[in-house]
PDB file of C-alpha atoms in Angstrom:
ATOM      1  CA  UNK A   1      -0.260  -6.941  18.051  1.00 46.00           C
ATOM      2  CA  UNK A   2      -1.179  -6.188  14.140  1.00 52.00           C
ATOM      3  CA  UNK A   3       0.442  -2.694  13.308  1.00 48.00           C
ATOM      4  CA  UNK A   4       0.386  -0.852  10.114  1.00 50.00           C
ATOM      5  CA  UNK A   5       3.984  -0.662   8.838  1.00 54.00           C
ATOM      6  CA  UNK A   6       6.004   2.561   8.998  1.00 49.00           C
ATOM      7  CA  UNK A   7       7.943   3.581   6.430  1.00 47.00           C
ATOM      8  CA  UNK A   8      10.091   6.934   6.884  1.00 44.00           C
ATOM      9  CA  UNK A   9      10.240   8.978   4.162  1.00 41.00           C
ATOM     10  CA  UNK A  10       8.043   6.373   1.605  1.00 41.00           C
ATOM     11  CA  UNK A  11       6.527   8.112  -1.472  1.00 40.00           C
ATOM     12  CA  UNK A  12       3.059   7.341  -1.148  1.00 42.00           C
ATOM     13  CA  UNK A  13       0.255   7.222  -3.730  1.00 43.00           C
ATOM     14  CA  UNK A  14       2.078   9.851  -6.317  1.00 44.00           C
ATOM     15  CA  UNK A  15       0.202   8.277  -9.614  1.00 46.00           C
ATOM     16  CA  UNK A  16       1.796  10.750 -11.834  1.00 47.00           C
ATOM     17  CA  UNK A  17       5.866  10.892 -11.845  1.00 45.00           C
ATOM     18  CA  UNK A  18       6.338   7.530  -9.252  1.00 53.00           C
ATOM     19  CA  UNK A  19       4.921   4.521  -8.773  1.00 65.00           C
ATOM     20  CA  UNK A  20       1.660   4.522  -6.613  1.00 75.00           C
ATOM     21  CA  UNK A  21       3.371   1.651  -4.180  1.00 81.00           C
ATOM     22  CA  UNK A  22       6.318   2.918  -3.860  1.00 86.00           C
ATOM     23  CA  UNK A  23       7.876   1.368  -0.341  1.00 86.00           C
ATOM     24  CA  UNK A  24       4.668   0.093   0.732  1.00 93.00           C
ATOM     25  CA  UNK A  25       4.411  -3.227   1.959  1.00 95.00           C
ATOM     26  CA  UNK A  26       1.168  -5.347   0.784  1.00 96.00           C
ATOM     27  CA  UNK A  27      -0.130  -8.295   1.639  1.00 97.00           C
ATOM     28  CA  UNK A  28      -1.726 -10.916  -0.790  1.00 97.00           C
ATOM     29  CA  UNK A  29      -4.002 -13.435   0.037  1.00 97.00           C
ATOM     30  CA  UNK A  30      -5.691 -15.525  -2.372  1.00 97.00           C
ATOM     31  CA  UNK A  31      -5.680 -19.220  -2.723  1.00 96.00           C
ATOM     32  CA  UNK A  32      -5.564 -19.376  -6.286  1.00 95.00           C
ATOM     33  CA  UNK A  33      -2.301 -19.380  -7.521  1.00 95.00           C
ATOM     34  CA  UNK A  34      -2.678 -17.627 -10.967  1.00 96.00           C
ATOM     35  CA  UNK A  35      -4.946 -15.385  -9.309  1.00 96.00           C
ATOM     36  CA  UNK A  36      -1.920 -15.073  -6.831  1.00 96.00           C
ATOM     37  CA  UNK A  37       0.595 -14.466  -8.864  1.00 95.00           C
ATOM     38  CA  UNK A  38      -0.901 -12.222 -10.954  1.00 95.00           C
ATOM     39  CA  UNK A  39      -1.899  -9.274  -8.319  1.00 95.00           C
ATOM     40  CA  UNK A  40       1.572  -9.962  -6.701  1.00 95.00           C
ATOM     41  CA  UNK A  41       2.968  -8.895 -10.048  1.00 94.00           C
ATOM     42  CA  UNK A  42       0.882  -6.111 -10.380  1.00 92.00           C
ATOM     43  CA  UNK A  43       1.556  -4.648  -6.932  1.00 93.00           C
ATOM     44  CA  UNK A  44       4.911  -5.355  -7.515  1.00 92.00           C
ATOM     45  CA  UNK A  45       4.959  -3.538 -10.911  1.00 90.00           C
ATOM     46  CA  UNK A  46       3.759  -0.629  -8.985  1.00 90.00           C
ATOM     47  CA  UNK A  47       6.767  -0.028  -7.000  1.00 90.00           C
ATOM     48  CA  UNK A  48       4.949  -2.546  -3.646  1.00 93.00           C
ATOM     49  CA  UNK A  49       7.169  -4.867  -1.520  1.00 93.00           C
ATOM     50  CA  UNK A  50       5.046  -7.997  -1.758  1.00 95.00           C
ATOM     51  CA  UNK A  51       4.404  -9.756   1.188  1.00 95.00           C
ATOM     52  CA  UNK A  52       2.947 -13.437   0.546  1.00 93.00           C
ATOM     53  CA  UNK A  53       1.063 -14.435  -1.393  1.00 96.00           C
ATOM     54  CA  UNK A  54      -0.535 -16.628   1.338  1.00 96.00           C
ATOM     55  CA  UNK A  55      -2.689 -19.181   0.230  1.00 96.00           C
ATOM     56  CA  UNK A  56      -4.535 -19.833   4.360  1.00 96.00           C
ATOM     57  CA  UNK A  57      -5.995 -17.559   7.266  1.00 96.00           C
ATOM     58  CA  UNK A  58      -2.996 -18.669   9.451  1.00 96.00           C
ATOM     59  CA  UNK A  59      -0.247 -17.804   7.315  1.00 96.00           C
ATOM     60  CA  UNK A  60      -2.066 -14.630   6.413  1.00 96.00           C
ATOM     61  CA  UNK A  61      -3.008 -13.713  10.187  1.00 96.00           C
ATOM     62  CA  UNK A  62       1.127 -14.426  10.711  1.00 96.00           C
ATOM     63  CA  UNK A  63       2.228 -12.600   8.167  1.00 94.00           C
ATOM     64  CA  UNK A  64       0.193  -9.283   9.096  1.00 94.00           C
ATOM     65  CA  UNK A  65       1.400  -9.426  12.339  1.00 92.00           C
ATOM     66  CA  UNK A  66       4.999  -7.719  10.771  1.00 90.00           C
ATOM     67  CA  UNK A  67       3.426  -4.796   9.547  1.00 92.00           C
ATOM     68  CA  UNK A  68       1.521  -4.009   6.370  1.00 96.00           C
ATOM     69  CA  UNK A  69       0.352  -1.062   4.819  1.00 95.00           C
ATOM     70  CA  UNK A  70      -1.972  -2.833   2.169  1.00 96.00           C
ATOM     71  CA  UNK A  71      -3.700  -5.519   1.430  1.00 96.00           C
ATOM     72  CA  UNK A  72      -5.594  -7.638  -1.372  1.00 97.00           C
ATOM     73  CA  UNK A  73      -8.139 -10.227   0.381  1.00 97.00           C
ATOM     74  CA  UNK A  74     -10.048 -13.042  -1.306  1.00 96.00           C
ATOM     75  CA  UNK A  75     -13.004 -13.519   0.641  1.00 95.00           C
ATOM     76  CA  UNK A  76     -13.009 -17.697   1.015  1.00 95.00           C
ATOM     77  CA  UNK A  77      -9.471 -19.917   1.246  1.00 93.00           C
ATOM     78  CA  UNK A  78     -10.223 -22.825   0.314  1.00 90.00           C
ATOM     79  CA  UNK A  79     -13.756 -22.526   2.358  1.00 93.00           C
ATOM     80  CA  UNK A  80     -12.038 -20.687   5.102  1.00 94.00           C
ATOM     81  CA  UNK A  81     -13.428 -17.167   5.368  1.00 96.00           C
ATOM     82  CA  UNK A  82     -11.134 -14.493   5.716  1.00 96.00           C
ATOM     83  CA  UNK A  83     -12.980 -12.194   7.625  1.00 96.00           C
ATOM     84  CA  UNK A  84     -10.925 -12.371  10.937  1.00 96.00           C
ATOM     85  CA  UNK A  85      -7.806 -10.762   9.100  1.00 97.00           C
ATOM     86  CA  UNK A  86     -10.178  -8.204   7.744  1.00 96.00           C
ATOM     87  CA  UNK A  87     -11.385  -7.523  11.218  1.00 96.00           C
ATOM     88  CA  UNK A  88      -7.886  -6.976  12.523  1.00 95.00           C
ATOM     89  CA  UNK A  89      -6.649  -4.850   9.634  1.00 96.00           C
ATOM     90  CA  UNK A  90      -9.848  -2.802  10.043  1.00 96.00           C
ATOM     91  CA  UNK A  91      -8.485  -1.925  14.171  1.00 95.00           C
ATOM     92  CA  UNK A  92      -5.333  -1.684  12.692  1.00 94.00           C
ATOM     93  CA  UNK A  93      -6.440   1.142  10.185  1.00 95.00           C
ATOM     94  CA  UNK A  94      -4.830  -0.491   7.679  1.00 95.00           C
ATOM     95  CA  UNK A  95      -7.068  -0.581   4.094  1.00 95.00           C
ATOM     96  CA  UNK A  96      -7.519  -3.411   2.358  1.00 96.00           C
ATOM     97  CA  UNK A  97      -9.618  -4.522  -0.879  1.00 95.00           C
TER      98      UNK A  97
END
């Protein structure tokens, strides 16, 4: 069953004095790998544990499955739409973009 991911004690969105990220575990799916690369960097800049980048639904849906608290969707993989994930991290109440 898709779960958000607990973290005891994790900072949270601070903005000012710690990085917004800080602990939290966010998944990346994009199939474009530049694309990919780049928002893992950035949500690894801001203090995220990166989980992925997955490039398909499958390896997406899989990784979910171990707990997120975040994630970054593109829309189509490859012509695959994405929108079961989205469902399940919606009953999940975990927020993605």
């Amino acid at each position: 069953m898709l779960r958000p991911a607990t973290r005891p004690g994790a900072a949270g969105f601070e903005g000012k004095g710690g990085p917004m990220l800080d602990g939290k575990r966010i998944l990346i799916v994009e199939d474009e790998a530049i694309r990919a690369l780049d928002l893992a960097d950035a949500a690894a800049e801001s203090g995220a544990s990166v989980v992925g980048p997955c490039a398909r639904l499958a390896a997406a849906l899989l990784s979910a499955e171990e707990g997120v608290d975040g994630a970054v969707l593109d829309v189509d993989l490859a012509g695959e739409p994405v929108f079961p994930l989205a469902d399940r991290l919606a009953l999940a109440a975990v927020p993605f973009v």
